[in-house]
Coordinates of C-alpha atoms in Angstrom, one line a residue:
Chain R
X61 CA -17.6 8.1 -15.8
X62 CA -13.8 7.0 -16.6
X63 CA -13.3 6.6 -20.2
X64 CA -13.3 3.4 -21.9
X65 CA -9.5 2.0 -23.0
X66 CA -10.9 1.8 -26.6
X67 CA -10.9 5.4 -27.0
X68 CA -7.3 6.0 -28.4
X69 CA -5.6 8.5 -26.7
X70 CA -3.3 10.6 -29.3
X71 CA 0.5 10.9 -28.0
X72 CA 0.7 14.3 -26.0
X73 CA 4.2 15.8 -25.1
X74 CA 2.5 17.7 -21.9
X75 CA 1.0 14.3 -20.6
X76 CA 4.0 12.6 -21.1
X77 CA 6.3 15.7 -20.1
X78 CA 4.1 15.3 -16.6
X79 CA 4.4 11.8 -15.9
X80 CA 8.2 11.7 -16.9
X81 CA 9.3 14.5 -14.3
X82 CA 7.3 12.7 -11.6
X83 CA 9.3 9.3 -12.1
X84 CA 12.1 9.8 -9.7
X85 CA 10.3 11.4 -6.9
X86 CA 8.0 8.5 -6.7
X87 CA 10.5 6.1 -6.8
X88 CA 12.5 8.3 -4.1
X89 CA 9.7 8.3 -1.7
X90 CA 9.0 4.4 -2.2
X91 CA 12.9 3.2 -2.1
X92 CA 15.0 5.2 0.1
X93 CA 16.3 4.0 3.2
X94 CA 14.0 1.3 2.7
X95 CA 15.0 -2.0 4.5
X96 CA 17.2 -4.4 2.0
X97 CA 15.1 -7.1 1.7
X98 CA 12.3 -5.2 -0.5
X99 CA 15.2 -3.3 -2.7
X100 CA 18.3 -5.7 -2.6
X101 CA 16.7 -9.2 -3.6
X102 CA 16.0 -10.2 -7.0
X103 CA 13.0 -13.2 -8.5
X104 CA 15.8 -15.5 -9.1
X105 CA 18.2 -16.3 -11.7
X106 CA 18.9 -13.7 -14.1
X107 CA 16.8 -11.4 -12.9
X108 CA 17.1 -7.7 -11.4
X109 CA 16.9 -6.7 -7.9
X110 CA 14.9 -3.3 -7.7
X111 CA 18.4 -1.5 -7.1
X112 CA 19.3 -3.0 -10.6
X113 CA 16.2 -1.6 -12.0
X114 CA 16.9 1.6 -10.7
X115 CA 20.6 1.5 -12.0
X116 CA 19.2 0.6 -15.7
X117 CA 16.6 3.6 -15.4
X118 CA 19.8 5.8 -14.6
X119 CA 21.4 4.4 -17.4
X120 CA 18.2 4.6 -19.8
X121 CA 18.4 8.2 -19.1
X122 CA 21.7 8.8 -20.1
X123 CA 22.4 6.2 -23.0
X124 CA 19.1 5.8 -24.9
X125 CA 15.7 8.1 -24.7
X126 CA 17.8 11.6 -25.0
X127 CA 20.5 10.2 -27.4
X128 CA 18.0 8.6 -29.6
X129 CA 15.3 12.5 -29.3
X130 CA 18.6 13.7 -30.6
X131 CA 20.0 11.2 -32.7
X132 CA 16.2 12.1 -34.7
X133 CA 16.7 15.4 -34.8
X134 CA 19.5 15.3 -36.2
X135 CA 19.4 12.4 -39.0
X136 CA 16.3 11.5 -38.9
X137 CA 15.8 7.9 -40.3
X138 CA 19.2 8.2 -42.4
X139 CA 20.9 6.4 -40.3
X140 CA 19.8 3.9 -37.0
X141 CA 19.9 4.7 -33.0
X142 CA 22.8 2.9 -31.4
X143 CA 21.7 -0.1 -30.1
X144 CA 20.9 0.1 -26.0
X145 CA 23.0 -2.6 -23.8
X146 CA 20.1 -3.4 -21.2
X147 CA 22.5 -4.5 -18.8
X148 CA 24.4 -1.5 -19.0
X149 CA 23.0 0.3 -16.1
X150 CA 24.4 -3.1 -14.0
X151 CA 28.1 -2.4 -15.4
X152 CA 28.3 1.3 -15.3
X153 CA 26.5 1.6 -12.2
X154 CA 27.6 -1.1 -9.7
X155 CA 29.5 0.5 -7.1
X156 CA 26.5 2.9 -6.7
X157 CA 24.4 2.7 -3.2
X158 CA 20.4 3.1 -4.3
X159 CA 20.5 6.3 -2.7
X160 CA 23.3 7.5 -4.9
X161 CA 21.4 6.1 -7.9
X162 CA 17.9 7.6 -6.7
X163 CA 20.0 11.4 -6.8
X164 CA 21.0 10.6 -9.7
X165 CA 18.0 9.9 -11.6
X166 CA 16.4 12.4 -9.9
X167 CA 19.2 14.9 -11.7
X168 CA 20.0 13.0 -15.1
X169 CA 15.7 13.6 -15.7
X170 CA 15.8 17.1 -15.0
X171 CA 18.3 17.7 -16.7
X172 CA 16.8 15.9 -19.8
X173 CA 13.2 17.1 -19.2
X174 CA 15.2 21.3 -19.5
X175 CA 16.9 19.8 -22.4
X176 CA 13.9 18.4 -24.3
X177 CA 11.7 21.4 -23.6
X178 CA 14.4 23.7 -25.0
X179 CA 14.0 22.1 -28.2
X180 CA 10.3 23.6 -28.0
X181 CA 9.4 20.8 -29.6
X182 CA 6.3 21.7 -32.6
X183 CA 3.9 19.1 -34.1
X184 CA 6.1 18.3 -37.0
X185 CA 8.9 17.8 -35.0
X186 CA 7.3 14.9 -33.3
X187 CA 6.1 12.7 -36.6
X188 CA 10.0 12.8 -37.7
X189 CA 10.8 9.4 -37.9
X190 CA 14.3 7.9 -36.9
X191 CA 15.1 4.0 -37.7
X192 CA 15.3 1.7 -34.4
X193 CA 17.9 -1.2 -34.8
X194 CA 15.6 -3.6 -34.2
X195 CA 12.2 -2.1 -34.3
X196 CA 12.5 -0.3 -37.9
X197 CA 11.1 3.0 -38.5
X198 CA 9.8 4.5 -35.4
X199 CA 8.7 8.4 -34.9
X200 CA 10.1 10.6 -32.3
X201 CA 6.5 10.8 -30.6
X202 CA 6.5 7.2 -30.2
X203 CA 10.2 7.6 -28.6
X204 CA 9.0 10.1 -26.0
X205 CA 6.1 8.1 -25.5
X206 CA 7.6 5.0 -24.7
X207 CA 10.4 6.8 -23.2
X208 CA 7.5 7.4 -20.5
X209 CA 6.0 4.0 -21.1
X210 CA 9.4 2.5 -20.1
X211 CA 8.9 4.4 -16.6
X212 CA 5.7 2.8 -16.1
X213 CA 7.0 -0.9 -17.1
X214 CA 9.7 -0.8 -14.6
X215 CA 7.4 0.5 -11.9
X216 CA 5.3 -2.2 -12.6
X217 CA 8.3 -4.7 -12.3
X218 CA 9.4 -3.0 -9.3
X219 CA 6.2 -3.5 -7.5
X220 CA 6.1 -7.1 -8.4
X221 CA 9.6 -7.8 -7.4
X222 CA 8.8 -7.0 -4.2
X223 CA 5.7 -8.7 -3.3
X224 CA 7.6 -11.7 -4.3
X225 CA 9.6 -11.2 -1.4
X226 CA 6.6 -12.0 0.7
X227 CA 5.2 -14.8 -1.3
X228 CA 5.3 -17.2 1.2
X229 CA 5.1 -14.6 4.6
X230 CA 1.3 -14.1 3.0
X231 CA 0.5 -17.4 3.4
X232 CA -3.1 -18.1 2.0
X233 CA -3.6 -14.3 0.7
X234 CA -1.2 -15.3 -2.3
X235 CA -4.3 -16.3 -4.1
X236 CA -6.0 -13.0 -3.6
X237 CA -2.9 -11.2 -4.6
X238 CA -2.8 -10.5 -8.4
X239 CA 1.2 -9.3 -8.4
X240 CA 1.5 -12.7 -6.8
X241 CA 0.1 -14.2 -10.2
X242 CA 2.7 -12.0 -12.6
X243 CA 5.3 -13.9 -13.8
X244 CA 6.9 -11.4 -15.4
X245 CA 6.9 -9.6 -19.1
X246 CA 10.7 -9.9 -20.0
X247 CA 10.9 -8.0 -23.7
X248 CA 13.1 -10.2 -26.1
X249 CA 16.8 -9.8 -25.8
Chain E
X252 CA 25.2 -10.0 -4.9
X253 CA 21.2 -10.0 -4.8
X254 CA 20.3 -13.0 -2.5
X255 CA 18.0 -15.4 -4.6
X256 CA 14.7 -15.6 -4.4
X257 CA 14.1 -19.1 -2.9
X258 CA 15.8 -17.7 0.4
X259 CA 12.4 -17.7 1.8
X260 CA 12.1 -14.4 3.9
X261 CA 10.4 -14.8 7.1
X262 CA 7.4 -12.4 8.0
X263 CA 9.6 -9.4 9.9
X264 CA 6.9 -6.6 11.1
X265 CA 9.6 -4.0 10.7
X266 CA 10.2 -4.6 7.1
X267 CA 6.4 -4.7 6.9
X268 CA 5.8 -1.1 8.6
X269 CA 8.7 0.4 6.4
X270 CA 6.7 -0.8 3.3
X271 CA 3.3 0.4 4.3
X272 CA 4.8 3.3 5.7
X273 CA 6.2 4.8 2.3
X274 CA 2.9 4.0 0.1
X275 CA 0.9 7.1 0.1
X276 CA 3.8 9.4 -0.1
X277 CA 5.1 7.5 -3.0
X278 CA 1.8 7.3 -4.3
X279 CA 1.3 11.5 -4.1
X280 CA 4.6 11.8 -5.8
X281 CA 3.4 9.9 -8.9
X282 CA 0.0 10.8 -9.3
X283 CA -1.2 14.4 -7.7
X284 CA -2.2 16.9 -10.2
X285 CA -1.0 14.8 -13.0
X286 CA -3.1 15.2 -16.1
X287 CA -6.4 12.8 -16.1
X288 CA -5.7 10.7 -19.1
X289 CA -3.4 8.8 -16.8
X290 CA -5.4 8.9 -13.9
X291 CA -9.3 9.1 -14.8
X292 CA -9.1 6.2 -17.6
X293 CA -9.9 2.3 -17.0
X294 CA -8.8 -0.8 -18.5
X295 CA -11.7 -1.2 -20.2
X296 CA -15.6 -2.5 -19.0
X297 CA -16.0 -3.4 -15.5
X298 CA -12.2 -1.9 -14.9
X299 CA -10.8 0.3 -12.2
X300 CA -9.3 4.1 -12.9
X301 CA -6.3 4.9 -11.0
X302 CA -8.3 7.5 -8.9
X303 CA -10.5 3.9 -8.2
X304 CA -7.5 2.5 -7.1
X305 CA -6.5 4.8 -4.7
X306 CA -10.3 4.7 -3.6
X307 CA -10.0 1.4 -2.9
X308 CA -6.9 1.7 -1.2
X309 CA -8.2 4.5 1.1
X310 CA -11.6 2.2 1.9
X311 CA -9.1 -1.2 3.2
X312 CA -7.1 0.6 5.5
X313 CA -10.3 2.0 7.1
X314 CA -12.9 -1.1 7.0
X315 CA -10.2 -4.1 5.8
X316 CA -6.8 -4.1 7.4
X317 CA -7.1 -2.8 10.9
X318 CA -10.2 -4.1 12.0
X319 CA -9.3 -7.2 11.2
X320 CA -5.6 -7.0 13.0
X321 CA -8.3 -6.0 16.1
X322 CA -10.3 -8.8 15.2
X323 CA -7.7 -11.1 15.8
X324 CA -6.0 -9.8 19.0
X325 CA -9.9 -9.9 20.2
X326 CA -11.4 -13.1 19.2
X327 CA -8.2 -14.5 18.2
X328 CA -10.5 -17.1 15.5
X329 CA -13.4 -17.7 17.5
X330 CA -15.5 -16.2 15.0
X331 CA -14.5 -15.1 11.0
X332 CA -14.1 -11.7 10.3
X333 CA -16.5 -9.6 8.4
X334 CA -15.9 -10.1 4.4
X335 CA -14.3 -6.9 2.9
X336 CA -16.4 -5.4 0.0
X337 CA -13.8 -4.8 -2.8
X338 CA -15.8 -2.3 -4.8
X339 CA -16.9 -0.8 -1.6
X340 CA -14.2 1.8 -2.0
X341 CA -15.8 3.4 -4.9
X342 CA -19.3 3.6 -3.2
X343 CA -18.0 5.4 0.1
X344 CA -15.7 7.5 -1.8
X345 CA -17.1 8.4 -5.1
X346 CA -17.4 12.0 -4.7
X347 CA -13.8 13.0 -3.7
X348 CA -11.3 14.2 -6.0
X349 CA -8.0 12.3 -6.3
X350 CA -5.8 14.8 -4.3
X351 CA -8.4 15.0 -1.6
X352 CA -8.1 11.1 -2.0
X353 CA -4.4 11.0 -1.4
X354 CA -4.8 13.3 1.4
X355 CA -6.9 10.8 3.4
X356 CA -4.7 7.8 2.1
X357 CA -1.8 9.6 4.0
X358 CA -3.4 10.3 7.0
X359 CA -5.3 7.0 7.6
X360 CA -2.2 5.0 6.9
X361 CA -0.1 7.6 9.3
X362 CA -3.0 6.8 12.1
X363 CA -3.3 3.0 11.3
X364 CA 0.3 2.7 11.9
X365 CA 0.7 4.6 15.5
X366 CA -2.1 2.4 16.5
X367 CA -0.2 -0.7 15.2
X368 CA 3.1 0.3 16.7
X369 CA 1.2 1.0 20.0
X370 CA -0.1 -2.6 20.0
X371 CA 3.5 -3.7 21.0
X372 CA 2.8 -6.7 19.7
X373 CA 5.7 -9.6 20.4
X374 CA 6.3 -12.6 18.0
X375 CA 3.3 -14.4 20.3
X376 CA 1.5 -12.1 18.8
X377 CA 1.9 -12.6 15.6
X378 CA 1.2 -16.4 15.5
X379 CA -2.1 -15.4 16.7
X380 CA -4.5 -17.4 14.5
X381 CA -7.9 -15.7 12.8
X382 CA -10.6 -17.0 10.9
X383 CA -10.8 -15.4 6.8
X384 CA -14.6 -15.6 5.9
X385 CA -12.7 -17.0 2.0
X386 CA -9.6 -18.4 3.0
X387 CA -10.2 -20.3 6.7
X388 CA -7.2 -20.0 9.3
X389 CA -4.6 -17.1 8.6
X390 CA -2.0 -15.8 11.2
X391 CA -1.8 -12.2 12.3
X392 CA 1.5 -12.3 11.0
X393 CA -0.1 -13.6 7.5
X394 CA -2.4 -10.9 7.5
X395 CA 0.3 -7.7 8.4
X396 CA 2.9 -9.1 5.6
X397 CA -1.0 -9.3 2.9
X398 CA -1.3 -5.7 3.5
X399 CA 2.0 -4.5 2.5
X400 CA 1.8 -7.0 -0.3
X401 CA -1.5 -5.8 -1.0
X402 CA -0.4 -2.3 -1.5
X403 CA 2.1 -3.9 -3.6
X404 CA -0.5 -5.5 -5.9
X405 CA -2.2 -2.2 -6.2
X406 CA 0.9 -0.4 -7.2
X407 CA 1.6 -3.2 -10.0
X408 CA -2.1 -2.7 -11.4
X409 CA -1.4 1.3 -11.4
X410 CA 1.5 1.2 -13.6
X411 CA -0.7 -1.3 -15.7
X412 CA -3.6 1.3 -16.3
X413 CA -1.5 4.2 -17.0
X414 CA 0.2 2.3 -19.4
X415 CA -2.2 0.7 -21.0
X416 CA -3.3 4.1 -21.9
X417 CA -0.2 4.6 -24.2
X418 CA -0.3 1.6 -25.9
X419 CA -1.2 2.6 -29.2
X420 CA 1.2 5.7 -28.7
X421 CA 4.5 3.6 -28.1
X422 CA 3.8 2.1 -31.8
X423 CA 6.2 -0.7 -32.4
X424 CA 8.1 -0.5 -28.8
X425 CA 5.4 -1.9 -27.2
X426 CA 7.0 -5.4 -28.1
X427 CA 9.5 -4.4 -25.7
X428 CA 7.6 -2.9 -22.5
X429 CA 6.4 -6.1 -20.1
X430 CA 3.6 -3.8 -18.5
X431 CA 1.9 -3.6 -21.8
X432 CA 1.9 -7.9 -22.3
X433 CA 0.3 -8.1 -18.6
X434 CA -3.4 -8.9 -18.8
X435 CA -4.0 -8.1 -15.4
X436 CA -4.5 -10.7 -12.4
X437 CA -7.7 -9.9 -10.8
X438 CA -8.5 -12.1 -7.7
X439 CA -11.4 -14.0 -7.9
X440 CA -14.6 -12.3 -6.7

């Protein structure tokens, strides 16, 4: 029997260790070489096109989950993260092709997934609390969590921003179609 | 620049192959061997697991997508196809593990599309008209561009379960991740 969602599930660095190293290979195997019009279009104004997404996961990697796992370490909540530019991935990373931003992301997380398990990381460690700029106090269990959680939200984006591409081609299936039904989950600015 | 959304994208069976093509791998990247918190836990009552999911997946492209492709190129819509059993999946496949799962999702989708490509089919084709037991006259065409999208869906809902499972983990971030404000679309019964 699957386990009901009200059973909490404590934070686990292994779980979450797993699921981050297995990020970029899934989004390899989905995205490369894959014709433009599922990874080059966007849901209309002001919104990403899956390359985008891809570009801001690059720049997630380098700007804000390690940083910040640091940033904790280091001064715990004495001081606050940086703030993260979510458009930053668009700026730094626009001359990129989506198969140059796939190897990268593919790198920038193993090298960050070494990284964090050389800091052999012990219970303790992970209730240190840092000071989010916007969120407050946060612990550096919830970072790595939603560092992980963040994967997941733009894979879920990803997969909706391309069945929207084929909203119409569907015809009458739309209404079968839950992704169809998604209008998105933008987080505040 | 990303071309906006309300370019409407005609139905182009290439684009459509590529997509279903690239599922299960993508699919085996993320999930094999990945611990079972993410993949053996629901959404809650009467909710699917990720291993369901894939279940599910496996049991369309055997009794769903094909057949009815066949259907159409046979009785064109002289007569409705059968009506697909969603939860059937989990009946005809509740005793396999997930990699064995993924295995079978790889090779069915591998054989479905050689038989597809070996259909030949030309635009005539695929303004064939068929008769949906739920949703009355659908193209071939219609039906071809609902089964990538329909993978699409799946993917969308996968990201949702696994994490929905962290929620409580992320603490106070989880204002920020969209997957974790998406109360799931499910198509009407």
């Amino acid at each position: 029997m699957p386990k009901p969602e009200s059973e909490i599930v404590p934070h686990n660095l292994e779980n979450t260790l797993a699921l981050l190293a297995r990020t970029p290979a899934a989004l390899d195997a989905l995205l490369r070489h894959l014709p433009e019009i599922w990874t080059h279009r966007d849901e209309g104004e002001n919104t990403w096109t899956v390359a985008g997404v891809v570009a801001h996961l690059v720049d997630a990697d380098v700007v804000n989950w390690m940083p910040r796992a640091k940033h904790i370490l280091e001064f715990a909540d004495t001081r606050p993260f940086e703030p993260f530019n979510r458009v930053g991935g668009e700026v730094r990373n626009k001359d990129k092709s989506l198969p140059q931003l796939l190897d990268e992301f593919a790198r920038l997380r193993a090298e960050n997934l070494a990284a964090l398990r050389a800091f052999n990381l012990q219970p303790r460690d992970l209730e240190r609390r840092g000071l989010h700029p916007a969120l407050g106090a946060v612990t550096l269990s919830q970072l790595l969590a939603a560092w992980a959680a963040h994967d997941l939200t733009h894979l879920h984006q990803i997969a909706r921003i391309m069945a929207g591409q084929y909203r119409e081609a569907v015809g009458p299936w739309s209404r079968f179609l839950g992704v169809l039904q998604c209008a998105g989950h933008s987080a505040p600015a």
